Tab-separated table of C-alpha atoms and ligand atoms in Angstrom:
chain	number	residue	atom	x	y	z
A	581	MET	CA	29.654	150.456	123.550
A	582	LEU	CA	30.509	149.866	127.742
A	583	ASN	CA	26.916	149.756	128.385
A	584	ASN	CA	25.900	145.245	129.069
A	585	LYS	CA	29.734	144.682	128.605
A	586	THR	CA	32.082	143.117	130.930
A	587	ILE	CA	35.201	144.482	130.975
A	588	LEU	CA	38.786	143.026	133.026
A	589	ILE	CA	41.434	145.314	133.953
A	590	THR	CA	44.452	144.150	134.900
A	591	GLY	CA	46.007	146.364	137.551
A	592	GLY	CA	42.749	147.325	138.295
A	593	THR	CA	43.468	148.697	141.933
A	594	GLY	CA	46.088	151.301	140.522
A	595	SER	CA	45.770	154.150	139.730
A	596	PHE	CA	44.398	153.987	136.493
A	597	GLY	CA	42.163	150.986	137.087
A	598	ASN	CA	40.917	153.304	140.038
A	599	TYR	CA	39.631	156.105	137.866
A	600	PHE	CA	38.717	153.939	134.825
A	601	THR	CA	36.519	152.013	136.730
A	602	ASP	CA	35.090	155.530	138.594
A	603	TYR	CA	34.824	156.991	135.265
A	604	VAL	CA	33.346	153.907	133.984
A	605	LEU	CA	30.764	153.827	136.592
A	606	LYS	CA	29.389	157.158	136.831
A	607	ASN	CA	29.398	157.095	132.558
A	608	TYR	CA	28.085	154.283	131.654
A	609	LYS	CA	25.923	151.119	132.462
A	610	PRO	CA	28.766	148.350	132.706
A	611	LYS	CA	27.403	144.605	133.328
A	612	LYS	CA	30.459	143.606	135.267
A	613	ILE	CA	34.083	144.832	135.935
A	614	ILE	CA	36.671	142.501	137.048
A	615	ILE	CA	39.663	143.468	138.425
A	616	TYR	CA	42.862	141.578	138.567
A	617	SER	CA	45.205	142.029	140.500
A	618	ARG	CA	48.165	140.339	143.148
A	619	ASP	CA	47.580	142.718	146.703
A	620	GLU	CA	43.974	141.395	148.468
A	621	TYR	CA	44.577	144.661	150.642
A	622	LYS	CA	44.031	147.119	147.766
A	623	GLN	CA	41.401	144.892	146.203
A	624	PHE	CA	39.648	145.155	149.970
A	625	ILE	CA	40.300	149.231	150.143
A	626	MET	CA	38.994	149.511	146.739
A	627	ALA	CA	35.827	146.863	147.223
A	628	ASN	CA	35.127	149.569	150.139
A	629	ARG	CA	35.169	152.596	148.364
A	630	LEU	CA	32.682	151.641	145.770
A	631	LYS	CA	30.434	149.515	147.966
A	632	LYS	CA	27.301	150.645	146.368
A	633	TYR	CA	28.524	148.868	142.839
A	634	GLU	CA	29.084	145.814	144.385
A	635	LYS	CA	26.797	143.945	142.078
A	636	ILE	CA	28.825	144.569	139.473
A	637	LEU	CA	32.342	144.463	140.781
A	638	ARG	CA	34.365	141.435	141.161
A	639	PHE	CA	37.636	141.433	142.595
A	640	PHE	CA	40.052	138.410	141.346
A	641	ILE	CA	43.352	137.732	143.481
A	642	GLY	CA	46.042	136.906	140.259
A	643	ASP	CA	49.165	137.575	138.480
A	644	VAL	CA	49.629	137.966	134.917
A	645	ARG	CA	52.671	135.652	135.172
A	646	ASP	CA	49.780	133.084	136.051
A	647	LYS	CA	48.113	132.313	132.226
A	648	ALA	CA	45.337	129.729	133.973
A	649	ARG	CA	44.582	131.973	136.187
A	650	LEU	CA	44.114	134.838	133.774
A	651	ALA	CA	42.135	132.126	131.719
A	652	ARG	CA	39.844	131.882	133.780
A	653	ALA	CA	39.889	135.119	134.972
A	654	LEU	CA	38.515	135.851	131.058
A	655	ASN	CA	35.260	134.272	131.348
A	656	GLY	CA	32.506	135.924	129.567
A	657	VAL	CA	34.800	139.539	129.381
A	658	ASP	CA	34.195	141.277	126.417
A	659	TYR	CA	36.938	144.372	126.902
A	660	VAL	CA	40.333	143.357	128.332
A	661	ILE	CA	42.310	146.872	129.442
A	662	HIS	CA	45.996	145.694	130.346
A	663	ALA	CA	47.394	148.358	132.982
A	664	ALA	CA	49.167	146.157	134.994
A	665	ALA	CA	53.052	147.096	135.160
A	666	MET	CA	56.244	147.509	137.245
A	667	LYS	CA	56.613	150.725	136.434
A	668	GLN	CA	59.686	152.339	138.870
A	669	VAL	CA	62.653	152.817	136.748
A	670	PRO	CA	64.925	151.700	139.919
A	671	ALA	CA	62.651	149.089	140.590
A	672	CYS	CA	63.368	147.618	137.201
A	673	GLU	CA	67.158	148.399	137.155
A	674	TYR	CA	67.461	146.491	139.805
A	675	ASN	CA	64.992	143.739	139.423
A	676	PRO	CA	65.351	143.144	135.602
A	677	ILE	CA	64.373	139.622	135.586
A	678	GLU	CA	60.962	140.577	137.494
A	679	ALA	CA	60.610	143.663	135.240
A	680	VAL	CA	60.773	141.381	132.578
A	681	LYS	CA	59.010	138.794	133.782
A	682	THR	CA	55.432	141.272	134.638
A	683	ASN	CA	55.992	143.779	131.731
A	684	ILE	CA	56.748	141.098	128.955
A	685	ASN	CA	55.899	137.809	129.973
A	686	GLY	CA	52.946	139.305	131.572
A	687	ALA	CA	51.790	141.182	127.978
A	688	MET	CA	52.520	137.809	126.860
A	689	ASN	CA	49.879	135.828	128.648
A	690	VAL	CA	47.254	138.506	128.627
A	691	ILE	CA	47.426	137.843	124.674
A	692	ASP	CA	47.235	134.299	125.186
A	693	ALA	CA	44.796	134.151	127.411
A	694	VAL	CA	42.509	136.209	124.977
A	695	LEU	CA	43.615	134.753	122.063
A	696	ASP	CA	42.522	131.274	123.144
A	697	SER	CA	38.889	133.425	124.869
A	698	PRO	CA	35.916	132.722	123.053
A	699	THR	CA	33.999	136.270	124.263
A	700	VAL	CA	36.906	138.884	124.188
A	701	LYS	CA	36.039	142.064	121.538
A	702	ARG	CA	39.308	144.378	121.904
A	703	VAL	CA	42.133	144.771	124.060
A	704	VAL	CA	43.955	147.895	125.298
A	705	ALA	CA	47.592	148.400	126.582
A	706	LEU	CA	48.875	150.531	128.021
A	707	SER	CA	51.865	152.569	127.178
A	708	THR	CA	54.441	155.217	128.530
A	709	ASP	CA	56.756	157.927	126.778
A	710	LYS	CA	59.737	155.558	128.463
A	711	SER	CA	58.862	152.872	125.588
A	712	VAL	CA	60.157	155.427	122.973
A	713	ASN	CA	63.347	155.108	122.149
A	714	PRO	CA	64.336	153.238	125.843
A	715	ILE	CA	67.249	154.336	127.553
A	716	ASN	CA	66.371	152.403	130.956
A	717	LEU	CA	64.416	148.506	131.330
A	718	TYR	CA	61.324	149.865	132.612
A	719	GLY	CA	60.840	151.894	129.169
A	720	GLY	CA	62.725	148.561	127.308
A	721	THR	CA	60.340	146.164	129.228
A	722	LYS	CA	56.966	148.374	127.548
A	723	LEU	CA	58.436	148.647	124.297
A	724	VAL	CA	58.008	144.815	123.914
A	725	SER	CA	55.342	144.392	124.985
A	726	ASP	CA	54.081	147.359	122.898
A	727	LYS	CA	55.438	145.368	119.743
A	728	LEU	CA	53.758	141.650	121.352
A	729	PHE	CA	50.324	144.082	121.688
A	730	ILE	CA	50.629	145.628	118.035
A	731	ALA	CA	51.523	141.560	116.938
A	732	ALA	CA	49.075	139.558	118.356
A	733	ASN	CA	46.601	141.142	115.411
A	734	SER	CA	48.326	138.878	113.928
A	735	TYR	CA	46.807	135.879	114.733
A	736	VAL	CA	43.079	136.782	115.328
A	737	GLY	CA	42.011	135.443	112.210
A	738	ASP	CA	38.134	136.243	110.893
A	739	ARG	CA	37.167	136.826	114.762
A	740	GLU	CA	35.581	140.487	116.136
A	741	LEU	CA	38.981	140.876	118.305
A	742	ASN	CA	41.399	143.903	118.034
A	743	PHE	CA	44.926	144.930	120.097
A	744	SER	CA	45.853	148.416	120.027
A	745	VAL	CA	47.950	150.351	122.434
A	746	VAL	CA	47.612	153.341	124.183
A	747	ARG	CA	50.725	155.926	125.109
A	748	TYR	CA	50.676	158.696	127.903
A	749	GLY	CA	53.464	160.359	129.927
A	750	ASN	CA	53.751	161.020	133.624
A	751	VAL	CA	49.934	161.317	134.697
A	752	ALA	CA	50.160	164.991	136.400
A	753	GLY	CA	50.488	164.388	140.217
A	754	SER	CA	50.983	161.350	140.439
A	755	ARG	CA	52.998	159.362	143.181
A	756	GLY	CA	57.124	159.831	142.850
A	757	SER	CA	56.556	162.519	139.696
A	758	VAL	CA	57.715	165.824	140.508
A	759	ILE	CA	54.489	167.964	141.818
A	760	PRO	CA	54.568	165.674	145.192
A	761	PHE	CA	58.440	165.835	145.123
A	762	PHE	CA	58.470	169.932	144.992
A	763	GLN	CA	55.127	169.953	147.603
A	764	GLU	CA	57.557	167.624	150.054
A	765	ILE	CA	60.049	170.673	149.717
A	766	ILE	CA	57.424	173.634	150.366
A	767	ASN	CA	55.443	171.979	153.110
A	768	SER	CA	59.327	171.832	154.853
A	769	GLY	CA	59.954	175.646	154.629
A	770	LYS	CA	62.484	175.548	151.834
A	771	LYS	CA	62.378	178.034	149.299
A	772	GLU	CA	65.208	176.702	147.274
A	773	LEU	CA	63.578	174.081	144.350
A	774	PRO	CA	66.036	171.755	143.141
A	775	ILE	CA	66.181	171.038	138.660
A	776	THR	CA	67.698	168.492	137.281
A	777	ASP	CA	67.983	170.618	134.328
A	778	PHE	CA	66.407	174.292	133.355
A	779	ARG	CA	65.914	173.180	129.535
A	780	MET	CA	63.781	170.151	130.798
A	781	THR	CA	59.865	170.328	129.947
A	782	ARG	CA	57.503	167.480	130.375
A	783	PHE	CA	53.606	167.399	128.839
A	784	TRP	CA	50.560	167.876	131.303
A	785	ILE	CA	48.189	165.194	131.333
A	786	ASN	CA	45.706	163.725	134.315
A	787	LEU	CA	44.047	160.910	134.623
A	788	GLU	CA	40.753	161.768	132.898
A	789	GLN	CA	42.614	162.353	129.407
A	790	GLY	CA	44.486	158.732	129.677
A	791	VAL	CA	41.548	157.072	130.483
A	792	GLN	CA	39.532	159.037	128.240
A	793	LEU	CA	41.711	157.928	125.137
A	794	VAL	CA	41.715	154.199	126.043
A	795	ILE	CA	37.623	154.713	126.002
A	796	LYS	CA	38.291	155.777	122.110
A	797	ALA	CA	40.637	153.116	121.356
A	798	LEU	CA	38.264	150.845	123.116
A	799	GLN	CA	35.536	151.958	120.311
A	800	GLU	CA	37.892	153.264	117.314
A	801	ALA	CA	40.418	150.939	117.170
A	802	LYS	CA	40.199	148.172	114.374
A	803	GLY	CA	43.788	146.731	115.535
A	804	GLY	CA	47.599	147.980	115.679
A	805	GLU	CA	46.929	151.997	116.460
A	806	THR	CA	48.584	152.988	119.127
A	807	PHE	CA	46.827	156.108	119.799
A	808	ILE	CA	48.696	159.067	121.687
A	809	SER	CA	46.753	162.277	123.482
A	810	LYS	CA	47.407	165.961	121.992
A	811	ILE	CA	48.137	167.534	125.492
A	812	PRO	CA	49.878	171.107	126.659
A	813	SER	CA	53.524	170.863	127.609
A	814	PHE	CA	55.251	173.087	130.368
A	815	LYS	CA	59.053	174.383	131.189
A	816	ILE	CA	59.941	172.426	134.906
A	817	THR	CA	61.267	175.632	135.440
A	818	ASP	CA	57.368	177.559	135.023
A	819	LEU	CA	56.275	174.352	137.128
A	820	ALA	CA	58.608	175.812	140.053
A	821	LYS	CA	57.457	179.189	139.638
A	822	ALA	CA	53.720	177.719	139.732
A	823	MET	CA	54.347	176.330	143.058
A	824	LEU	CA	56.654	178.660	144.895
A	825	PRO	CA	57.088	182.533	143.024
A	826	GLU	CA	59.577	183.411	146.172
A	827	CYS	CA	61.573	180.287	144.727
A	828	SER	CA	65.197	180.166	144.290
A	829	MET	CA	66.157	177.293	142.024
A	830	ILE	CA	69.416	175.211	141.441
A	831	GLU	CA	70.461	172.750	138.429
A	832	VAL	CA	71.358	169.336	139.882
A	833	GLY	CA	72.162	167.699	136.123
A	834	ILE	CA	69.788	165.382	135.049
A	835	ARG	CA	69.567	161.978	136.413
A	836	GLU	CA	70.197	157.976	134.813
A	837	GLY	CA	67.876	156.426	132.680
A	838	GLU	CA	66.407	160.555	132.289
A	839	LYS	CA	64.932	161.900	129.015
A	840	LEU	CA	64.885	166.086	128.543
A	841	HIS	CA	62.039	166.176	126.397
A	842	GLU	CA	59.338	163.675	126.823
A	843	VAL	CA	58.582	162.147	123.566
A	844	MET	CA	55.476	160.619	122.264
A	845	VAL	CA	55.932	160.792	117.807
A	846	THR	CA	59.462	159.106	116.721
A	847	LYS	CA	60.663	160.938	113.524
A	848	GLU	CA	61.038	157.477	111.942
A	849	ASP	CA	57.076	157.076	113.291
A	850	SER	CA	56.480	159.726	111.006
A	851	LEU	CA	56.302	157.651	108.455
A	852	THR	CA	53.267	155.684	109.714
A	853	THR	CA	51.759	159.026	112.404
A	854	TYR	CA	48.324	160.375	111.039
A	855	GLU	CA	47.519	163.431	113.081
A	856	TYR	CA	43.798	164.115	114.693
A	857	GLU	CA	41.635	166.626	116.103
A	858	LYS	CA	43.081	165.287	119.837
A	859	HIS	CA	45.093	162.682	119.174
A	860	TYR	CA	47.807	161.276	116.933
A	861	ILE	CA	47.572	157.389	116.090
A	862	ILE	CA	50.904	155.693	114.645
A	863	TYR	CA	49.902	152.632	112.639
A	864	PRO	CA	51.652	149.912	112.768
A	865	HIS	CA	55.434	149.777	110.339
A	866	PHE	CA	54.305	146.011	110.027
A	867	ASN	CA	50.895	144.849	109.074
A	868	TRP	CA	51.132	140.744	108.707
A	869	TRP	CA	47.433	140.955	109.382
A	870	ASN	CA	45.979	141.823	105.567
A	871	LYS	CA	44.119	144.535	107.020
A	872	GLU	CA	45.525	147.757	105.723
A	873	TYR	CA	43.049	150.632	106.937
A	874	ILE	CA	43.246	154.072	108.412
A	875	ILE	CA	40.624	155.632	110.822
A	876	GLU	CA	39.242	158.918	108.658
A	877	GLY	CA	39.433	162.466	110.150
A	878	GLY	CA	42.751	162.200	110.289
A	879	LYS	CA	45.851	163.547	107.926
A	880	LYS	CA	49.413	162.054	107.323
A	881	VAL	CA	52.077	164.126	108.841
A	882	ASP	CA	55.102	165.291	107.566
A	883	SER	CA	57.912	162.867	107.380
A	884	GLY	CA	60.355	163.989	110.039
A	885	PHE	CA	57.797	165.203	112.344
A	886	GLU	CA	58.371	164.225	115.601
A	887	TYR	CA	55.859	164.747	119.140
A	888	ASN	CA	57.451	165.713	121.785
A	889	SER	CA	57.164	168.359	125.279
A	890	GLY	CA	60.026	170.410	124.069
A	891	ASN	CA	58.850	170.972	120.278
A	892	ASN	CA	55.038	171.157	121.226
A	893	LYS	CA	52.919	173.989	119.790
A	894	GLU	CA	50.813	174.175	123.416
A	895	TRP	CA	52.286	175.549	126.108
A	896	LEU	CA	50.884	175.693	129.521
A	897	SER	CA	51.475	179.148	130.805
A	898	VAL	CA	53.263	179.910	134.941
A	899	ASP	CA	49.652	181.072	135.696
A	900	GLN	CA	47.651	177.606	134.018
A	901	LEU	CA	50.057	175.689	135.618
A	902	VAL	CA	48.655	177.264	139.238
A	903	LYS	CA	45.483	176.880	138.146
A	904	ASN	CA	45.930	173.182	137.083
A	905	ILE	CA	47.499	172.145	140.426
A	906	ARG	CA	44.678	173.181	142.826
A	907	GLY	CA	42.524	171.251	140.441
A	908	LEU	CA	44.511	168.441	141.169
A	909	LYS	CA	42.831	165.989	143.764
B	1588	NAP	N1	51.507	156.693	136.706
B	1588	NAP	C1	52.196	157.353	134.904
B	1588	NAP	O1	52.016	158.658	135.403
B	1588	NAP	C2	51.980	156.483	133.925
B	1588	NAP	C3	52.187	156.805	132.934
B	1588	NAP	C4	52.267	156.358	131.919
B	1588	NAP	C5	51.646	155.217	131.475
B	1588	NAP	N2	51.973	154.733	132.632
B	1588	NAP	C6	51.129	153.095	132.427
B	1588	NAP	O2	49.736	152.649	132.717
B	1588	NAP	C7	49.780	151.546	133.506
B	1588	NAP	C8	48.596	151.536	134.725
B	1588	NAP	O3	49.973	152.587	135.291
B	1588	NAP	P1	49.744	153.291	136.916
B	1588	NAP	O4	49.661	154.272	137.707
B	1588	NAP	O5	48.370	152.706	137.371
B	1588	NAP	O6	49.891	152.058	138.362
B	1588	NAP	P2	49.856	151.588	139.417
B	1588	NAP	O7	49.069	152.406	140.202
B	1588	NAP	O8	51.368	151.628	140.074
B	1588	NAP	O9	48.940	150.887	139.660
B	1588	NAP	C9	49.820	149.073	139.281
B	1588	NAP	C10	48.967	147.888	139.167
B	1588	NAP	O10	48.910	146.783	138.394
B	1588	NAP	C11	49.237	145.466	139.755
B	1588	NAP	N3	49.955	144.639	139.472
B	1588	NAP	C12	51.493	145.192	139.301
B	1588	NAP	N4	51.812	144.385	139.345
B	1588	NAP	C13	51.029	142.511	138.973
B	1588	NAP	C14	51.515	141.818	138.620
B	1588	NAP	N5	52.377	141.176	137.887
B	1588	NAP	N6	49.924	140.444	138.189
B	1588	NAP	C15	48.928	141.919	138.254
B	1588	NAP	N7	48.418	142.551	138.491
B	1588	NAP	C16	50.085	143.646	138.500
B	1588	NAP	C17	49.059	146.115	141.270
B	1588	NAP	O11	48.287	145.390	141.963
B	1588	NAP	P3	49.258	144.995	142.862
B	1588	NAP	O12	49.955	145.118	143.218
B	1588	NAP	O13	47.972	144.706	144.124
B	1588	NAP	O14	49.305	143.043	142.108
B	1588	NAP	C18	48.015	147.764	140.402
B	1588	NAP	O15	46.861	147.280	140.231
B	1588	NAP	C19	51.159	151.072	133.832
B	1588	NAP	O16	51.176	150.224	132.006
B	1588	NAP	C20	51.676	151.931	133.359
B	1588	NAP	O17	53.464	151.703	132.586
B	1588	NAP	C21	51.577	154.854	133.886
């Protein structure tokens, strides 16, 4: 489906964008991949790393706050992946207007520019567990972004174009996440690991799973879906044991803006959620574009169902965590 297609990734130099680009270049024959982001240095590094694909890759300097620039970049584009975001919780709290400009106004600009483009057929926007019942501004802005992308289907008319959302949680080993945090303490020779709350759980997802779900959304979406991977959970205390078996743990208390469990599907969402073999789909609560459909192969979840890292059926043991950590780059 991606062969001979032109794909634009906003935030293409980020962790997701780099991995997605590598994956598509390895597994498909795209016509062009356009990386859209602000920092020329990150683009320079990426362009050098992927020099042998220079005929396929294009590097556009641009901000998602700049609709005219987005419109220019979308010339001839078939598929758009919207990954650009401000995503550090404290940075969004301290600079709320900047978070609104990038995460909300940026989403609006992407939607408007796509609606004005005659060629774009699919848009997939990346969401996060933080946008579910948000307790911080990062989550709040991403909730608005999710809603904007879903409602954008109302403006499509008869065109072959749809907008969908892919939601996942913190990527294992990503910058600022718990694995590098513990690793730094271990490297300094300390044996005591701080645990915010002994009950805390998280989902385990790697970038490949995130990328594969985005490609699934590109292939299957009809418009308005939120795609969520079924992935295993782990206890933070088990992660500490996996990283340093002889460690002692100290409970330091939950931090502001942090949840005990990552939530992907809420009880309220259960009314429109379907379970598939490897993922869930939340269908829109409101559907103004009169295209009622349910993708085949799913089963409606029970009313009151919730999918969070604490009530998951699938769990990683300490031994499995040891193997998974070894597999991280
Ligand atoms: N990483 C995770 O664990 C995780 C989990 C769940 C969901 N997500 C979501 O996945 C998406 C991608 O995350 P990531 O981990 O790849 O983030 P990342 O590594 O921080 O990359 C962010 C990208 O966005 C670009 N960007 C930031 N502001 C921009 C703007 N105003 N205009 C244009 N480009 C801009 C950055 O490049 P420049 O700074 O050069 O512009 C960079 O390419 C985000 O939407 C995030 O909310 C991430």
